[in-house]
Coordinates of C-alpha atoms in Angstrom, one line a residue:
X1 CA 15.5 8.9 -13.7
X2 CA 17.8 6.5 -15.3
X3 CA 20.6 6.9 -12.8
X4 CA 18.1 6.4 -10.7
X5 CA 17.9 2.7 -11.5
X6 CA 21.6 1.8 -11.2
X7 CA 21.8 -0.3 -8.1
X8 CA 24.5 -2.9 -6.4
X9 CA 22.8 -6.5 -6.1
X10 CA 25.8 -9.1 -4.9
X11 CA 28.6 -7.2 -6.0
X12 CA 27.3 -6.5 -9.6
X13 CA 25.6 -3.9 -11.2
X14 CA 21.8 -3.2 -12.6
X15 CA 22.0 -1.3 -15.1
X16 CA 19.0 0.0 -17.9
X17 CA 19.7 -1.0 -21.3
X18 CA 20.0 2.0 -23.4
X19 CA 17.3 1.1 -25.7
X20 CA 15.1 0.8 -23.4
X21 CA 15.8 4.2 -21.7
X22 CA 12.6 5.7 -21.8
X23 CA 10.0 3.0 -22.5
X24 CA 12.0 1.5 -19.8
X25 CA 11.4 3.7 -17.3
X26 CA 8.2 4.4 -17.5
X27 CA 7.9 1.1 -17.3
X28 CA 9.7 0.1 -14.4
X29 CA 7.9 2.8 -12.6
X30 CA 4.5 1.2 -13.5
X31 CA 5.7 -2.2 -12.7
X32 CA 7.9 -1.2 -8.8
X33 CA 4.3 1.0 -8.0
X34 CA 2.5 -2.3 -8.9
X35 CA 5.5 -4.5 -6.5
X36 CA 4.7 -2.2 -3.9
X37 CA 0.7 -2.1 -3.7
X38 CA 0.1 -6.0 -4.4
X39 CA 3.0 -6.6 -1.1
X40 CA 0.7 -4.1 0.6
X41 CA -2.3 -5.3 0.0
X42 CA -1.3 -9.5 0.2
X43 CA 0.0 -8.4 3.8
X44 CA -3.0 -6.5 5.1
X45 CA -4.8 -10.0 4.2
X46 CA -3.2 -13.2 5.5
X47 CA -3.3 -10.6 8.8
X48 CA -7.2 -11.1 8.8
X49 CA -8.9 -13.6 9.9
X50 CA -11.3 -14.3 7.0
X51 CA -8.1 -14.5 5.2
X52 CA -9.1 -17.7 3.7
X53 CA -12.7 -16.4 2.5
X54 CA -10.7 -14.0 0.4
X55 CA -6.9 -14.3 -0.6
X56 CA -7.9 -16.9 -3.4
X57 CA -9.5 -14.5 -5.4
X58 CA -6.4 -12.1 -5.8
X59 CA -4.4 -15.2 -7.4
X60 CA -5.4 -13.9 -11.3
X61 CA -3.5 -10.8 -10.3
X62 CA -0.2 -12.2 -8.4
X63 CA -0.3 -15.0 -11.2
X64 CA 0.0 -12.3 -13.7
X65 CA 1.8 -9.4 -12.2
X66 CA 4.4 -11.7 -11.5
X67 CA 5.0 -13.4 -15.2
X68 CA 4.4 -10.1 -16.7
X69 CA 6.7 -7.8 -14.9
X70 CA 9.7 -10.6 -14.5
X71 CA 9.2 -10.8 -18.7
X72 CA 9.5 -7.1 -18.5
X73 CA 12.4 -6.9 -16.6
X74 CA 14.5 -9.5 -18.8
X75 CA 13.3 -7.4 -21.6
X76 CA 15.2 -4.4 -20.1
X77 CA 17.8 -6.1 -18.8
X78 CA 18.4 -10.1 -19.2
X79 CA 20.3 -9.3 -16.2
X80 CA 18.2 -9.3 -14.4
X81 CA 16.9 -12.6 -14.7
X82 CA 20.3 -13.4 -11.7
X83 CA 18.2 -12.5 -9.3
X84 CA 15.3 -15.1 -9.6
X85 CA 17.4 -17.9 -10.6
X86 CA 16.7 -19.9 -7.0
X87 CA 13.1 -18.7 -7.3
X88 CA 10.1 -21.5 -9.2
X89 CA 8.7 -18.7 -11.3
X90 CA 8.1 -20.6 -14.2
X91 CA 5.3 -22.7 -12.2
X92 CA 2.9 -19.6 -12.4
X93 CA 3.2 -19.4 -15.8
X94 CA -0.3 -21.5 -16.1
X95 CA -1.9 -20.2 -14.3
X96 CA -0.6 -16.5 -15.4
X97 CA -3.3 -16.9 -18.7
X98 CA -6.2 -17.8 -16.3
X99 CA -6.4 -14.2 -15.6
X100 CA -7.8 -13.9 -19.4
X101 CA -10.9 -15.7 -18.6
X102 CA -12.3 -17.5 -21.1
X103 CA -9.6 -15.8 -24.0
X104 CA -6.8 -18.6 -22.3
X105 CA -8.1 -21.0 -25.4
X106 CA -8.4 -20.4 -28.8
X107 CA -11.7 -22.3 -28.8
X108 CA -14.3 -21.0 -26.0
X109 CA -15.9 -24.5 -26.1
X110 CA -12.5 -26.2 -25.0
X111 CA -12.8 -23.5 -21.9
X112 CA -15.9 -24.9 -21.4
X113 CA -15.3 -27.9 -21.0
X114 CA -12.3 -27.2 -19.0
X115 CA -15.3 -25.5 -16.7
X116 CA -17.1 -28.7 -16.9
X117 CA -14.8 -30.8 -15.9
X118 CA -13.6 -28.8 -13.0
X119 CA -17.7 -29.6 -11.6
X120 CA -17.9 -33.0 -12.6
X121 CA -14.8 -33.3 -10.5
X122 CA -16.1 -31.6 -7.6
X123 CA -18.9 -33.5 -7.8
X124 CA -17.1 -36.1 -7.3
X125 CA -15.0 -35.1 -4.7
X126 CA -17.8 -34.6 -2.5
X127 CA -20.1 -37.8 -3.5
X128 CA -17.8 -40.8 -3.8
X129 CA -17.4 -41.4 -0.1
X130 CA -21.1 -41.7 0.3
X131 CA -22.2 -45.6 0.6
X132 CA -24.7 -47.7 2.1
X133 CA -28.5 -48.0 2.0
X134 CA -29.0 -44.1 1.5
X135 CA -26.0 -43.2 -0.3
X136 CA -28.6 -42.0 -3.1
X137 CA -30.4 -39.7 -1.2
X138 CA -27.0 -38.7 0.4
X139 CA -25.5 -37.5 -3.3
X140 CA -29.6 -36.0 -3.8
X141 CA -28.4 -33.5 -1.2
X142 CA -25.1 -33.0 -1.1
X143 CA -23.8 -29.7 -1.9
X144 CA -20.7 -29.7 -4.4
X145 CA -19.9 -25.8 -4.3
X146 CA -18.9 -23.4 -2.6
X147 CA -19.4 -19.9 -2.3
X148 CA -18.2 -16.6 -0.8
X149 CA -20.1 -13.6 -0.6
X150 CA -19.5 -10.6 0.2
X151 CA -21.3 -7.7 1.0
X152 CA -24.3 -9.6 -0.3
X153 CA -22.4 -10.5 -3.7
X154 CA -20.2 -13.6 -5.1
X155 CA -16.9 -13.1 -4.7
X156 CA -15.2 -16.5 -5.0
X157 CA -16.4 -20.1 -5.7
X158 CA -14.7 -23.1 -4.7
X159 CA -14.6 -23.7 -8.9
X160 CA -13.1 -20.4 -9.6
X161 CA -10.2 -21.0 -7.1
X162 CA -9.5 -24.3 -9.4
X163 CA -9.8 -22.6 -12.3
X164 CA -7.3 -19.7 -11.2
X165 CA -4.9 -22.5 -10.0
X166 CA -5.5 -24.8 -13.2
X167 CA -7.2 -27.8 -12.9
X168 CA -4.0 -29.9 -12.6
X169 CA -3.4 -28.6 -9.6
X170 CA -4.2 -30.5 -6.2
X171 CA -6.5 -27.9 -4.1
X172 CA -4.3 -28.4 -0.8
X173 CA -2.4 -26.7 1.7
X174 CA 1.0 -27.6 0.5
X175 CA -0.1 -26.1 -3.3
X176 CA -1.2 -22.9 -1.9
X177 CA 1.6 -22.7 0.7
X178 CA 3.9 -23.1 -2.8
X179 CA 1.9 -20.7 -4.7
X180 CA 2.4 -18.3 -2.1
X181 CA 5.8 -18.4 -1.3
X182 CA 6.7 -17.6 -5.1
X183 CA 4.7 -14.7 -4.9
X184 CA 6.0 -13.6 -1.7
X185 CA 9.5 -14.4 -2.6
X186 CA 8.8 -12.5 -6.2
X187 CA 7.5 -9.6 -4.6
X188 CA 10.5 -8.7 -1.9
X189 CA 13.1 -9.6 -4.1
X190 CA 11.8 -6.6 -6.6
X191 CA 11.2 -4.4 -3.4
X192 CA 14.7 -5.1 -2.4
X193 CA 16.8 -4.9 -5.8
X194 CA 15.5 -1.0 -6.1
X195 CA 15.8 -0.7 -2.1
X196 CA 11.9 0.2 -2.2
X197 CA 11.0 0.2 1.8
X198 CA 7.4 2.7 1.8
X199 CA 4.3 1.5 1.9
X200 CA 2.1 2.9 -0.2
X201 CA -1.1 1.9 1.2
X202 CA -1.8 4.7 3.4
X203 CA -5.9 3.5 4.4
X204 CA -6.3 0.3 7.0
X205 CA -8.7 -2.3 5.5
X206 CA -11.7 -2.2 8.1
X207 CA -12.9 -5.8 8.4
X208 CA -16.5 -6.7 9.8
X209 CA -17.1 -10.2 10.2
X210 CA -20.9 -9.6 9.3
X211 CA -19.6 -8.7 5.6
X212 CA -18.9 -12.1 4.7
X213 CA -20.4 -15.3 4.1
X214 CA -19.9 -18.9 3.1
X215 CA -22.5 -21.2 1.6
X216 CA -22.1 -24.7 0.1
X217 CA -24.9 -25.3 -2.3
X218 CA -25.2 -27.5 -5.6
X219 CA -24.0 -26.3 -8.3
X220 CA -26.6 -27.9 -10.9
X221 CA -29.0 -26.1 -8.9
X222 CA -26.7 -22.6 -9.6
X223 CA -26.4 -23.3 -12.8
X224 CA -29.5 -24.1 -14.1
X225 CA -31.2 -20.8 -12.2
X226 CA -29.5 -18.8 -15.2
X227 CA -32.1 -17.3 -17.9
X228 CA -30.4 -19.0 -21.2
X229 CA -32.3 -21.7 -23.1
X230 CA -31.6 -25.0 -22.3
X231 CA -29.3 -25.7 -25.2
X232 CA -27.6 -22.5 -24.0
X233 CA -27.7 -23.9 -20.1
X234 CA -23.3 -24.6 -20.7
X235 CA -22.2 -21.0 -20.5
X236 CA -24.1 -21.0 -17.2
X237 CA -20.3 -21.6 -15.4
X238 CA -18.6 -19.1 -17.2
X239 CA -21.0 -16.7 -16.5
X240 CA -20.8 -17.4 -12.5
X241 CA -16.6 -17.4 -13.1
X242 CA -16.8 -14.0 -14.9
X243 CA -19.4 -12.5 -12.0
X244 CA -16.8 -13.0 -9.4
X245 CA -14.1 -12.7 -11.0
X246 CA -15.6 -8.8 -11.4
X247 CA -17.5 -8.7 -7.8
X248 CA -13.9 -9.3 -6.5
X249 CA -12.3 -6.4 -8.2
X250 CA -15.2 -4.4 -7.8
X251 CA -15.7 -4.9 -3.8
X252 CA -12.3 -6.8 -2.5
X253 CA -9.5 -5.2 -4.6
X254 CA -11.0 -1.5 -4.9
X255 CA -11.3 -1.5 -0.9
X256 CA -7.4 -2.3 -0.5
X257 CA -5.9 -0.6 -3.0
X258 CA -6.3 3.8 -2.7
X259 CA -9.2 5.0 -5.2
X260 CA -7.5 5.8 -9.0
X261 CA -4.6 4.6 -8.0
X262 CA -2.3 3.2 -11.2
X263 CA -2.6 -0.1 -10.1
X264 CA -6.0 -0.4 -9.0
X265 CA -7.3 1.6 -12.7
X266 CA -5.0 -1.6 -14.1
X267 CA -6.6 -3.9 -12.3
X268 CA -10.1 -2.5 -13.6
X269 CA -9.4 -2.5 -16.4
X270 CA -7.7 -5.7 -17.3
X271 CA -10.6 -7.4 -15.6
X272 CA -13.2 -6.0 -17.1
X273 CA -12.1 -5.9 -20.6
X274 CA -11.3 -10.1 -20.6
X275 CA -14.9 -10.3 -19.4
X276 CA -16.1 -8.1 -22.5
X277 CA -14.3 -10.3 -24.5
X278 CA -15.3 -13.7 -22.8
X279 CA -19.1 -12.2 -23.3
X280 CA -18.7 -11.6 -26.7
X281 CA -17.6 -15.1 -27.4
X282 CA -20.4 -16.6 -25.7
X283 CA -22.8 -14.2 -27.4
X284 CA -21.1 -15.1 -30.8
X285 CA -22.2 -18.5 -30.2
X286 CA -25.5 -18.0 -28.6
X287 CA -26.9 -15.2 -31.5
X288 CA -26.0 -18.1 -34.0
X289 CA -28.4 -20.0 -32.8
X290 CA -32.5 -18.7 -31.9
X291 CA -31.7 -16.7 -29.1
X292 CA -34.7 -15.7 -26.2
X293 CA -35.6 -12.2 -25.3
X294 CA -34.2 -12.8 -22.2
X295 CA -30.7 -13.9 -24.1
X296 CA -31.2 -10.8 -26.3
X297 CA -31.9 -8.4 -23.8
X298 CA -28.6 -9.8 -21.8
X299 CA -25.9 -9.2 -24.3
X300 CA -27.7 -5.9 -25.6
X301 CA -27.3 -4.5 -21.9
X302 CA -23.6 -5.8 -21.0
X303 CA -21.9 -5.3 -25.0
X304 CA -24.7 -2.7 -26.2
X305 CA -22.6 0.4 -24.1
X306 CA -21.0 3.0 -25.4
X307 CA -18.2 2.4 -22.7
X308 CA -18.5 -2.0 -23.5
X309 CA -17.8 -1.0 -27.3
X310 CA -15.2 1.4 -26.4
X311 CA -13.4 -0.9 -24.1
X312 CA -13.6 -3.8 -26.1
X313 CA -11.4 -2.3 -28.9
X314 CA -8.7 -1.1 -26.5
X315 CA -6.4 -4.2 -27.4
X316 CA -3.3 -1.6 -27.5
X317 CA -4.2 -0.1 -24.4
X318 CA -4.8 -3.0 -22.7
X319 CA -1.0 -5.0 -23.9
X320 CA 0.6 -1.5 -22.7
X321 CA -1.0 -2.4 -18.9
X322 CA -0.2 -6.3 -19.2
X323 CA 3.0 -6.0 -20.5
X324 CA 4.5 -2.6 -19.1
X325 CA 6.4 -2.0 -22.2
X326 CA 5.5 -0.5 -25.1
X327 CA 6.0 -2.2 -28.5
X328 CA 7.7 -0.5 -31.5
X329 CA 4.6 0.4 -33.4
X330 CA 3.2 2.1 -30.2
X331 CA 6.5 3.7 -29.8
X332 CA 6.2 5.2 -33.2
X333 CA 2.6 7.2 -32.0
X334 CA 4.4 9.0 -29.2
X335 CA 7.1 11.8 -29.0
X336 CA 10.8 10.4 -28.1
X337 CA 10.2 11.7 -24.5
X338 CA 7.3 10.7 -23.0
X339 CA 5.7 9.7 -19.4
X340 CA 3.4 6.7 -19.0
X341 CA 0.5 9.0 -18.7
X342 CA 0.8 10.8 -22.0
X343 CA 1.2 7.1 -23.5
X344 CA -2.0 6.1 -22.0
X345 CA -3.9 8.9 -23.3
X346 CA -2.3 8.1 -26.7
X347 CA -3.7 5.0 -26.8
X348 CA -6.8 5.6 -25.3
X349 CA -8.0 8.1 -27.9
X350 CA -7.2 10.9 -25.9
X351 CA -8.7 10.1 -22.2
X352 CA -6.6 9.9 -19.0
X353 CA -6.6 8.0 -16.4
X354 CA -9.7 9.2 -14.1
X355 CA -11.7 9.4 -17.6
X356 CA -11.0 5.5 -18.3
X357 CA -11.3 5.0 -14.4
X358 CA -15.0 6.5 -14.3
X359 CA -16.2 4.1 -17.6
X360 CA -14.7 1.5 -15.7
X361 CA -16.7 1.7 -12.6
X362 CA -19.9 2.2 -14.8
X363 CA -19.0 -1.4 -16.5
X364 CA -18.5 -2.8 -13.4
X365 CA -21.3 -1.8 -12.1
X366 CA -23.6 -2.7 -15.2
X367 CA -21.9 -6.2 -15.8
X368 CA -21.8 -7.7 -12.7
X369 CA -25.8 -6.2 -12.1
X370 CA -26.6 -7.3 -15.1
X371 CA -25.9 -11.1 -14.6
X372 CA -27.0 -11.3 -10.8
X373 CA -30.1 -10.5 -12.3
X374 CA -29.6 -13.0 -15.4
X375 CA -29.0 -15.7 -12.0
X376 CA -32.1 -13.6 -9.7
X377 CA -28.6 -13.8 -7.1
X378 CA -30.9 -12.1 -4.2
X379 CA -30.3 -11.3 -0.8
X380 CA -32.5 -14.0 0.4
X381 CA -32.1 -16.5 -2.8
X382 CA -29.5 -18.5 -1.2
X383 CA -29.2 -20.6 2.1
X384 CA -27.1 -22.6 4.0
X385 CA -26.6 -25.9 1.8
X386 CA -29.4 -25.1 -0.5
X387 CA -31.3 -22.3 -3.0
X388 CA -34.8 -21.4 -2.5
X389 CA -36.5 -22.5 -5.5

């Protein structure tokens, strides 16, 4: 394996430092797999037509694929760091620690206010052209978000795209175009430094124009269709952000990526687990105060099972998928050979892969059920520019 990884790039050679021999390697092999499914799957996309309805909701990943594996590869070798020097890879960096949800601030209440101003600003966006004798009723009825569904499920706002971007970015063409390019250029330089040509996608995404739908509706209206008490009506929005956020990986990103597939169990898994730990937070905050039945009943049913309290304390686990590497005191619970499988099941208290994959799809399943319900997000609850009431 580690000659393997000796390559020529522009007349100079790659080469593994020796410390990093092993946990290198298994590393790199995580992290190339990972190069070659997101390429895959980012291609398949901007090839369909509803392309637009869903390539924003992939951004958490490329954000932090990208940060995370070129942080891994310095690691191994600061070499490497040559062959990105003409690339803007720092400008993700951002937007990298969106992907943690709600976690991205010490203090959940400055992410919710982060959350609120993202919809003020929207609001405004779509009202302040509005003038004249009926520019009141004009604002009364103009919608100020934007939905995707899929499938019958919430797959992307117009708010989440922001958020994933940071709000200091300009929602346009030409920020998206520079997004992408990054990403794109990120993602075939890898592919060609280790002269990886396969494709590893083997399936063909089937798309049926009938799957997916767009809806502009108001967002006060969204958020005040939640079951929290009214002092409790602000985590309304991070609810909505988490629910996608999830729906995506659950409908979107398990469809393009093969079924327990390294990348897509990483995927799972990294999403799911920052929305156990956004939840907590919120329910941290809400239990302090004189929760409902309704509130109650909530966090007992997304944090109260055996696989949310297992997950949530898999903070090891989950830096070994974020960051590739493994640390020195993970190092220290493994034999001096090792492959990235036996690591995982080391840190996992002794599951593999398909074991963590199966309590994955029952979280996915129960959290994102769990707060359509909280929302009553029905089939027939939501029309064109307004929600049946």
């Amino acid at each position: 394996m580690r000659k393997s990884f000796w390559r020529w790039l522009g007349g100079w050679v790659i080469k593994i430092n020796s410390n990093y021999s092993d946990n290198g390697s298994q590393a790199l092999k995580a992290l190339l797999l990972d190069a070659i499914y997101f390429r895959d799957m980012v291609v398949q996309i901007i090839e369909l037509p509803e392309k637009g309805m869903i390539i924003n909701g992939l951004m958490s990943e490329l954000t932090m694929f990208v940060i995370e594996s070129y942080d891994t590869l310095i690691k191994i070798n600061p070499d490497f760091k040559r062959s990105f020097e003409t690339q803007n890879i720092e400008h993700l960096r951002n937007m990298r620690h969106r992907a943690k949800l709600l976690e991205y601030v010490k203090d959940i209440n400055d992410g919710l206010l982060d959350l609120d101003s993202i919809n003020i600003n929207q609001i405004d966006r779509f009202q302040s052209h509005h003038k004249g004798q009926l520019y009141k009723l004009k604002k009364l009825i103009q919608p100020d978000l934007g939905l995707t569904k899929y499938k019958g499920h919430f797959i992307t706002t117009t708010h989440s795209t922001i958020f994933d971007l940071g709000s200091e970015v300009i929602l346009e063409k030409e920020s998206l175009f520079s997004f992408g390019e990054t990403v794109g250029d990120y993602l075939q330089t890898i592919i060609g430094i280790f002269k990886v040509d396969e494709t590893c996608i083997e399936k063909k995404y089937i798309c049926r124009k009938e799957d997916y739908q767009m809806l502009d509706i108001k967002s006060k209206n969204l958020f005040n269709r939640s079951k929290f008490e009214n002092d409790n009506k602000k985590f309304a929005s991070a609810l909505i952000l988490i629910l996608v956020r999830l729906n995506y990986t659950k409908t979107i990103t398990s469809e393009f990526l093969p079924q327990h597939s390294d990348t897509l169990i990483r995927v799972k898994f990294l999403n799911t687990y920052h929305a156990l730990k956004s939840l907590n937070k919120i329910q941290s905050i809400v239990m302090k105060g004189t929760p409902s039945d309704n509130e109650r009943m909530f966090f007992k049913e997304t944090l109260g099972k055996v696989e949310a309290k297992w997950l949530i304390k898999q903070s090891s686990l989950r830096n070994l998928y974020v960051h590739y590497l493994l640390d020195k005191k993970q190092l220290k619970r493994l034999p001096s050979k090792f492959t990235r499988e036996e690591a995982i099941q080391v840190l996992s208290e002794g599951l593999s892969s398909q074991d963590i994959d199966k309590k994955l799809d029952v979280l996915l399943e129960n959290i994102t059920s769990m707060i359509e319900g909280f929302f009553k997000l029905t089939e027939r609850t939501f029309w064109i520019n307004r929600i049946e009431t």
